[in-house]
mmCIF file of C-alpha atoms (C1' of nucleotides) in Angstrom:
data_model
loop_
_atom_site.group_PDB
_atom_site.id
_atom_site.type_symbol
_atom_site.label_atom_id
_atom_site.label_comp_id
_atom_site.label_asym_id
_atom_site.label_seq_id
_atom_site.Cartn_x
_atom_site.Cartn_y
_atom_site.Cartn_z
ATOM 1 C CA UNK A 1 144.905 14.468 29.310
ATOM 2 C CA UNK A 2 147.344 13.964 31.819
ATOM 3 C CA UNK A 3 150.022 16.971 31.806
ATOM 4 C CA UNK A 4 150.804 18.472 35.010
ATOM 5 C CA UNK A 5 147.808 20.328 35.645
ATOM 6 C CA UNK A 6 145.696 17.130 35.103
ATOM 7 C CA UNK A 7 147.957 15.251 37.494
ATOM 8 C CA UNK A 8 147.293 18.011 40.046
ATOM 9 C CA UNK A 9 143.494 17.614 39.448
ATOM 10 C CA UNK A 10 144.014 13.701 40.133
ATOM 11 C CA UNK A 11 146.116 14.593 43.507
ATOM 12 C CA UNK A 12 143.320 16.672 44.720
ATOM 13 C CA UNK A 13 140.682 13.939 43.512
ATOM 14 C CA UNK A 14 142.672 11.293 45.353
ATOM 15 C CA UNK A 15 143.292 13.399 48.405
ATOM 16 C CA UNK A 16 139.402 14.332 48.596
ATOM 17 C CA UNK A 17 138.303 10.684 48.263
ATOM 18 C CA UNK A 18 140.744 8.021 49.068
ATOM 19 C CA UNK A 19 142.895 8.688 51.955
ATOM 20 C CA UNK A 20 142.569 7.007 55.408
ATOM 21 C CA UNK A 21 140.854 3.856 54.164
ATOM 22 C CA UNK A 22 142.394 0.425 54.589
ATOM 23 C CA UNK A 23 143.303 -1.327 51.552
ATOM 24 C CA UNK A 24 141.713 -4.823 51.412
ATOM 25 C CA UNK A 25 142.621 -5.918 47.995
ATOM 26 C CA UNK A 26 144.477 -4.577 44.830
ATOM 27 C CA UNK A 27 143.569 -6.019 41.511
ATOM 28 C CA UNK A 28 145.679 -5.728 38.463
ATOM 29 C CA UNK A 29 143.941 -5.994 35.263
ATOM 30 C CA UNK A 30 147.043 -5.430 32.879
ATOM 31 C CA UNK A 31 150.226 -6.177 34.270
ATOM 32 C CA UNK A 32 152.068 -4.234 31.642
ATOM 33 C CA UNK A 33 151.665 -1.027 33.481
ATOM 34 C CA UNK A 34 153.529 -2.446 36.560
ATOM 35 C CA UNK A 35 156.915 -0.946 36.994
ATOM 36 C CA UNK A 36 159.394 -3.058 39.020
ATOM 37 C CA UNK A 37 156.650 -4.853 40.842
ATOM 38 C CA UNK A 38 154.586 -7.762 40.351
ATOM 39 C CA UNK A 39 150.824 -7.797 41.049
ATOM 40 C CA UNK A 40 151.189 -9.925 43.979
ATOM 41 C CA UNK A 41 153.965 -7.750 45.461
ATOM 42 C CA UNK A 42 151.912 -4.705 44.839
ATOM 43 C CA UNK A 43 148.989 -6.122 46.666
ATOM 44 C CA UNK A 44 150.957 -7.434 49.742
ATOM 45 C CA UNK A 45 152.612 -3.902 49.914
ATOM 46 C CA UNK A 46 149.195 -2.243 50.125
ATOM 47 C CA UNK A 47 147.311 -4.710 52.033
ATOM 48 C CA UNK A 48 146.162 -3.299 55.427
ATOM 49 C CA UNK A 49 147.631 0.075 54.651
ATOM 50 C CA UNK A 50 146.089 3.426 54.158
ATOM 51 C CA UNK A 51 147.069 6.046 51.743
ATOM 52 C CA UNK A 52 148.113 8.845 53.861
ATOM 53 C CA UNK A 53 149.124 11.454 51.707
ATOM 54 C CA UNK A 54 150.336 12.553 48.186
ATOM 55 C CA UNK A 55 153.264 14.125 46.603
ATOM 56 C CA UNK A 56 153.684 15.163 42.978
ATOM 57 C CA UNK A 57 156.747 15.531 40.990
ATOM 58 C CA UNK A 58 156.338 16.596 37.273
ATOM 59 C CA UNK A 59 153.750 14.239 35.937
ATOM 60 C CA UNK A 60 154.164 11.699 38.665
ATOM 61 C CA UNK A 61 151.880 11.250 41.566
ATOM 62 C CA UNK A 62 153.073 9.435 44.868
ATOM 63 C CA UNK A 63 150.739 8.418 47.630
ATOM 64 C CA UNK A 64 152.362 7.504 50.805
ATOM 65 C CA UNK A 65 151.317 3.821 51.995
ATOM 66 C CA UNK A 66 153.022 2.649 55.052
ATOM 67 C CA UNK A 67 156.725 2.591 54.680
ATOM 68 C CA UNK A 68 156.583 3.391 50.786
ATOM 69 C CA UNK A 69 154.866 4.912 48.169
ATOM 70 C CA UNK A 70 152.211 4.081 45.600
ATOM 71 C CA UNK A 71 153.350 5.534 42.222
ATOM 72 C CA UNK A 72 151.012 6.467 39.618
ATOM 73 C CA UNK A 73 151.848 7.843 36.286
ATOM 74 C CA UNK A 74 149.144 8.305 33.729
ATOM 75 C CA UNK A 75 150.648 8.406 30.436
ATOM 76 C CA UNK A 76 148.557 9.905 27.751
ATOM 77 C CA UNK A 77 145.200 8.450 28.846
ATOM 78 C CA UNK A 78 145.283 7.872 32.481
ATOM 79 C CA UNK A 79 142.740 8.749 35.019
ATOM 80 C CA UNK A 80 141.331 8.020 38.407
ATOM 81 C CA UNK A 81 137.831 7.099 39.459
ATOM 82 C CA UNK A 82 136.579 6.682 43.076
ATOM 83 C CA UNK A 83 133.238 4.927 44.078
ATOM 84 C CA UNK A 84 131.364 3.685 47.126
ATOM 85 C CA UNK A 85 129.590 0.435 47.505
ATOM 86 C CA UNK A 86 128.948 -2.344 44.869
ATOM 87 C CA UNK A 87 129.051 -1.428 41.246
ATOM 88 C CA UNK A 88 131.174 -2.671 38.355
ATOM 89 C CA UNK A 89 134.477 -1.443 37.714
ATOM 90 C CA UNK A 90 134.787 1.537 35.126
ATOM 91 C CA UNK A 91 135.890 0.734 31.402
ATOM 92 C CA UNK A 92 139.615 0.366 31.073
ATOM 93 C CA UNK A 93 140.170 0.145 34.896
ATOM 94 C CA UNK A 94 143.651 -1.426 34.925
ATOM 95 C CA UNK A 95 144.474 -1.385 38.689
ATOM 96 C CA UNK A 96 141.617 -1.192 41.202
ATOM 97 C CA UNK A 97 142.226 -0.607 44.968
ATOM 98 C CA UNK A 98 139.333 -1.908 46.974
ATOM 99 C CA UNK A 99 138.962 -0.405 50.376
ATOM 100 C CA UNK A 100 137.745 -2.147 53.564
ATOM 101 C CA UNK A 101 134.951 0.338 53.653
ATOM 102 C CA UNK A 102 133.688 -1.101 50.425
ATOM 103 C CA UNK A 103 134.869 1.865 48.571
ATOM 104 C CA UNK A 104 137.398 1.668 45.442
ATOM 105 C CA UNK A 105 139.745 3.517 43.525
ATOM 106 C CA UNK A 106 140.470 2.665 39.925
ATOM 107 C CA UNK A 107 143.578 3.747 38.119
ATOM 108 C CA UNK A 108 142.073 3.720 34.552
ATOM 109 C CA UNK A 109 144.278 3.659 31.419
ATOM 110 C CA UNK A 110 142.806 3.341 27.971
ATOM 111 C CA UNK A 111 146.255 2.770 26.308
ATOM 112 C CA UNK A 112 148.887 1.008 28.263
ATOM 113 C CA UNK A 113 151.190 3.998 28.393
ATOM 114 C CA UNK A 114 151.486 4.719 32.081
ATOM 115 C CA UNK A 115 152.946 3.164 35.352
ATOM 116 C CA UNK A 116 151.970 1.748 38.621
ATOM 117 C CA UNK A 117 154.476 0.985 41.128
ATOM 118 C CA UNK A 118 155.303 0.827 44.722
ATOM 119 C CA UNK A 119 158.739 2.398 45.798
ATOM 120 C CA UNK A 120 160.555 2.802 49.130
ATOM 121 C CA UNK A 121 162.802 5.775 48.141
ATOM 122 C CA UNK A 122 160.969 8.470 46.257
ATOM 123 C CA UNK A 123 163.792 10.813 45.861
ATOM 124 C CA UNK A 124 166.062 8.109 44.621
ATOM 125 C CA UNK A 125 163.397 7.162 42.073
ATOM 126 C CA UNK A 126 163.119 10.731 40.935
ATOM 127 C CA UNK A 127 166.675 10.792 40.510
ATOM 128 C CA UNK A 128 166.777 7.451 38.751
ATOM 129 C CA UNK A 129 164.221 8.630 36.306
ATOM 130 C CA UNK A 130 166.374 11.520 35.542
ATOM 131 C CA UNK A 131 163.657 14.107 36.197
ATOM 132 C CA UNK A 132 164.721 17.684 36.507
ATOM 133 C CA UNK A 133 163.205 20.132 39.137
ATOM 134 C CA UNK A 134 159.346 20.147 39.248
ATOM 135 C CA UNK A 135 158.337 23.385 37.041
ATOM 136 C CA UNK A 136 156.357 24.786 40.023
ATOM 137 C CA UNK A 137 158.938 23.922 42.624
ATOM 138 C CA UNK A 138 159.910 26.815 44.979
ATOM 139 C CA UNK A 139 163.639 26.290 44.164
ATOM 140 C CA UNK A 140 163.291 26.881 40.445
ATOM 141 C CA UNK A 141 164.069 30.395 40.212
ATOM 142 C CA UNK A 142 164.595 32.443 37.085
ATOM 143 C CA UNK A 143 168.400 32.300 37.344
ATOM 144 C CA UNK A 144 168.290 28.509 37.813
ATOM 145 C CA UNK A 145 166.164 28.171 34.861
ATOM 146 C CA UNK A 146 168.505 30.266 32.690
ATOM 147 C CA UNK A 147 171.292 28.024 33.805
ATOM 148 C CA UNK A 148 169.332 24.927 32.729
ATOM 149 C CA UNK A 149 168.911 26.107 29.325
ATOM 150 C CA UNK A 150 172.400 27.473 29.066
ATOM 151 C CA UNK A 151 174.439 25.623 26.423
ATOM 152 C CA UNK A 152 171.269 23.710 24.902
ATOM 153 C CA UNK A 153 170.183 23.800 21.236
ATOM 154 C CA UNK A 154 167.289 22.715 19.355
ATOM 155 C CA UNK A 155 163.633 23.966 19.288
ATOM 156 C CA UNK A 156 162.667 25.665 22.697
ATOM 157 C CA UNK A 157 159.245 23.551 22.332
ATOM 158 C CA UNK A 158 161.391 20.331 22.707
ATOM 159 C CA UNK A 159 163.554 21.764 25.576
ATOM 160 C CA UNK A 160 160.457 22.880 27.444
ATOM 161 C CA UNK A 161 159.022 19.411 27.208
ATOM 162 C CA UNK A 162 162.381 17.699 28.236
ATOM 163 C CA UNK A 163 161.698 16.225 31.660
ATOM 164 C CA UNK A 164 165.570 16.009 32.573
ATOM 165 C CA UNK A 165 165.602 19.796 32.432
ATOM 166 C CA UNK A 166 162.259 20.557 34.008
ATOM 167 C CA UNK A 167 159.528 18.306 34.846
ATOM 168 C CA UNK A 168 156.032 18.768 34.188
ATOM 169 C CA UNK A 169 155.696 20.648 30.881
ATOM 170 C CA UNK A 170 153.961 18.348 28.199
ATOM 171 C CA UNK A 171 153.232 19.014 24.582
ATOM 172 C CA UNK A 172 149.893 20.712 25.119
ATOM 173 C CA UNK A 173 150.990 23.296 27.865
ATOM 174 C CA UNK A 174 154.377 24.024 25.641
ATOM 175 C CA UNK A 175 152.028 25.541 23.104
ATOM 176 C CA UNK A 176 150.250 27.733 25.766
ATOM 177 C CA UNK A 177 153.549 28.852 27.356
ATOM 178 C CA UNK A 178 155.202 29.758 23.740
ATOM 179 C CA UNK A 179 152.011 31.826 22.700
ATOM 180 C CA UNK A 180 152.178 33.697 25.835
ATOM 181 C CA UNK A 181 155.892 34.297 25.533
ATOM 182 C CA UNK A 182 155.496 35.306 21.729
ATOM 183 C CA UNK A 183 157.911 32.801 20.916
ATOM 184 C CA UNK A 184 157.880 30.663 17.606
ATOM 185 C CA UNK A 185 158.027 26.899 18.672
ATOM 186 C CA UNK A 186 161.059 26.253 16.436
ATOM 187 C CA UNK A 187 163.018 29.150 18.048
ATOM 188 C CA UNK A 188 166.477 27.449 18.828
ATOM 189 C CA UNK A 189 167.108 27.373 22.508
ATOM 190 C CA UNK A 190 170.594 28.716 21.865
ATOM 191 C CA UNK A 191 169.183 31.761 20.076
ATOM 192 C CA UNK A 192 167.203 33.081 23.212
ATOM 193 C CA UNK A 193 168.245 36.327 24.854
ATOM 194 C CA UNK A 194 168.584 36.634 28.647
ATOM 195 C CA UNK A 195 165.202 38.756 28.473
ATOM 196 C CA UNK A 196 163.596 35.811 26.364
ATOM 197 C CA UNK A 197 164.525 33.360 28.977
ATOM 198 C CA UNK A 198 163.400 35.435 31.804
ATOM 199 C CA UNK A 199 160.036 36.135 30.304
ATOM 200 C CA UNK A 200 159.703 32.544 29.195
ATOM 201 C CA UNK A 201 160.328 31.585 32.834
ATOM 202 C CA UNK A 202 157.629 33.964 34.363
ATOM 203 C CA UNK A 203 155.223 32.859 31.573
ATOM 204 C CA UNK A 204 155.902 29.150 32.087
ATOM 205 C CA UNK A 205 155.387 29.291 35.914
ATOM 206 C CA UNK A 206 152.209 31.550 35.601
ATOM 207 C CA UNK A 207 150.475 29.283 33.033
ATOM 208 C CA UNK A 208 151.181 26.019 35.009
ATOM 209 C CA UNK A 209 150.086 27.744 38.055
ATOM 210 C CA UNK A 210 146.903 28.945 36.786
ATOM 211 C CA UNK A 211 146.070 25.757 34.881
ATOM 212 C CA UNK A 212 147.051 23.607 37.833
ATOM 213 C CA UNK A 213 144.504 25.697 39.929
ATOM 214 C CA UNK A 214 141.760 24.804 37.597
ATOM 215 C CA UNK A 215 142.994 21.262 37.653
ATOM 216 C CA UNK A 216 143.493 21.357 33.784
ATOM 217 C CA UNK A 217 139.866 22.268 33.011
ATOM 218 C CA UNK A 218 140.150 24.266 29.885
ATOM 219 C CA UNK A 219 136.696 25.791 30.140
ATOM 220 C CA UNK A 220 137.821 27.637 33.189
ATOM 221 C CA UNK A 221 140.778 29.235 31.707
ATOM 222 C CA UNK A 222 141.237 33.054 31.539
ATOM 223 C CA UNK A 223 140.160 35.039 28.761
ATOM 224 C CA UNK A 224 143.180 35.028 26.109
ATOM 225 C CA UNK A 225 144.401 31.681 26.853
ATOM 226 C CA UNK A 226 145.500 29.863 23.745
ATOM 227 C CA UNK A 227 144.693 26.185 24.507
ATOM 228 C CA UNK A 228 140.931 26.543 23.895
ATOM 229 C CA UNK A 229 141.772 27.663 20.321
ATOM 230 C CA UNK A 230 144.496 24.912 19.997
ATOM 231 C CA UNK A 231 143.015 23.738 16.603
ATOM 232 C CA UNK A 232 144.190 24.140 12.993
ATOM 233 C CA UNK A 233 142.536 27.171 11.445
ATOM 234 C CA UNK A 234 140.920 28.443 14.809
ATOM 235 C CA UNK A 235 141.099 32.273 15.256
ATOM 236 C CA UNK A 236 143.996 33.404 17.532
ATOM 237 C CA UNK A 237 142.710 34.735 20.740
ATOM 238 C CA UNK A 238 145.048 37.628 20.513
ATOM 239 C CA UNK A 239 145.025 38.810 16.726
ATOM 240 C CA UNK A 240 142.396 36.654 15.302
ATOM 241 C CA UNK A 241 144.875 35.195 12.877
ATOM 242 C CA UNK A 242 144.774 31.734 12.024
ATOM 243 C CA UNK A 243 146.095 29.087 14.219
ATOM 244 C CA UNK A 244 148.653 26.870 12.368
ATOM 245 C CA UNK A 245 149.903 23.422 13.052
ATOM 246 C CA UNK A 246 153.533 22.557 12.917
ATOM 247 C CA UNK A 247 155.438 19.352 13.837
ATOM 248 C CA UNK A 248 158.323 19.767 16.261
ATOM 249 C CA UNK A 249 160.533 16.905 17.168
ATOM 250 C CA UNK A 250 157.811 14.555 16.213
ATOM 251 C CA UNK A 251 155.145 16.239 18.196
ATOM 252 C CA UNK A 252 152.383 18.393 16.623
ATOM 253 C CA UNK A 253 152.440 21.936 17.912
ATOM 254 C CA UNK A 254 149.995 24.658 17.197
ATOM 255 C CA UNK A 255 150.885 28.490 17.005
ATOM 256 C CA UNK A 256 149.863 31.775 15.803
ATOM 257 C CA UNK A 257 152.299 32.754 13.024
ATOM 258 C CA UNK A 258 151.269 36.428 13.358
ATOM 259 C CA UNK A 259 152.048 36.548 17.097
ATOM 260 C CA UNK A 260 154.776 34.037 17.280
ATOM 261 C CA UNK A 261 157.262 34.901 14.470
ATOM 262 C CA UNK A 262 160.427 33.046 13.978
ATOM 263 C CA UNK A 263 163.608 34.951 15.023
ATOM 264 C CA UNK A 264 165.904 34.409 11.926
ATOM 265 C "C1'" DC B 1 141.634 2.235 5.880
ATOM 266 C "C1'" DG B 2 145.394 5.370 7.452
ATOM 267 C "C1'" DA B 3 146.617 9.239 10.393
ATOM 268 C "C1'" DC B 4 146.987 10.859 14.585
ATOM 269 C "C1'" DA B 5 146.716 11.260 19.931
ATOM 270 C "C1'" DA B 6 147.855 14.888 26.031
ATOM 271 C "C1'" DG B 7 152.882 10.037 27.920
ATOM 272 C "C1'" DC B 8 157.988 7.979 28.110
ATOM 273 C "C1'" DC B 9 161.620 4.996 26.411
ATOM 274 C "C1'" DT B 10 165.202 3.269 23.399
ATOM 275 C "C1'" DG B 11 168.878 3.412 20.191
ATOM 276 C "C1'" DG B 12 171.412 5.769 16.654
ATOM 277 C "C1'" DT B 13 174.246 9.686 15.375
ATOM 278 C "C1'" DA B 14 175.856 14.313 14.896
ATOM 279 C "C1'" DG B 15 179.194 17.265 16.957
ATOM 280 C "C1'" DC B 16 181.855 18.822 20.664
ATOM 281 C "C1'" DT C 1 187.975 8.128 20.408
ATOM 282 C "C1'" DG C 2 184.344 9.152 24.017
ATOM 283 C "C1'" DC C 3 180.651 11.359 25.819
ATOM 284 C "C1'" DT C 4 176.568 14.048 25.506
ATOM 285 C "C1'" DA C 5 172.674 15.991 23.633
ATOM 286 C "C1'" DC C 6 169.501 15.687 20.465
ATOM 287 C "C1'" DC C 7 166.121 13.390 17.687
ATOM 288 C "C1'" DA C 8 163.436 9.529 15.177
ATOM 289 C "C1'" DG C 9 160.929 5.972 15.932
ATOM 290 C "C1'" DG C 10 158.337 2.852 18.905
ATOM 291 C "C1'" DC C 11 155.115 1.477 22.342
ATOM 292 C "C1'" DT C 12 149.515 0.774 22.602
ATOM 293 C "C1'" DT C 13 144.753 1.075 21.250
ATOM 294 C "C1'" DG C 14 140.813 4.068 20.386
ATOM 295 C "C1'" DT C 15 139.134 7.816 17.576
ATOM 296 C "C1'" DC C 16 138.303 10.623 13.503
#
DNA sequence: CGACAAGCCTGGTAGC
DNA sequence: TGCTACCAGGCTTGTC
């Protein structure tokens, strides 16, 4: 599920379960997930350390460990699971952190699209990844958002998902944002009025703030939100019309053709 | 069996 | 010509 609200959920989960426990051992079951680190070096970097706190940027989660940061990225199918005492590793546990208190934190990833790493310079890493401001960052103002979008073209859905512009909006939430902003997903970014952009900004921030508050749990979303109806043929929560599927830059998007009319 | 899936990355190209 | 911005396709493997 991992989009930003889910990563916020993982962040809270990690904070609630896994801080301040000394790492005894790090086990890597699939090295393809490791980024710029070997299993041996990852284990050495963490051995004897405690996870002392977390930071998030877009869909990346960082946990402070000694002089560096454990980096977790969840791809499309990543998850975390913590347990105490003996017990078998969960299915698809690709990296497992065994703590000295006989507790364990598993980084789970069914497909191998994701990353686990260890870095010393978090800001440098974010920079090298080319990530834009976090979508919930305090310094992402409406004016700043407008500047980021200025001169951009292509479907607005694609621009919202462009992590180099703004980090954290993925395929699912771009649909919710565009629904609430009443914009057709194919609307060209260069066709948006200044008012459109400010509305988009406000909606985007609110959607992600609300969703992050619920840890990405669609069942807890307020009435009228689109995502619980994100399914071909489902009734639009606003007008009852038929939710329609569309492919935009290779990703499937869902929208209500009645509420989100194209601006030809 | 093929199509598809919440992620990102790479390489090619259109257009300034 | 050179650089960017944009996009198609790929990665991976489980599910429908």
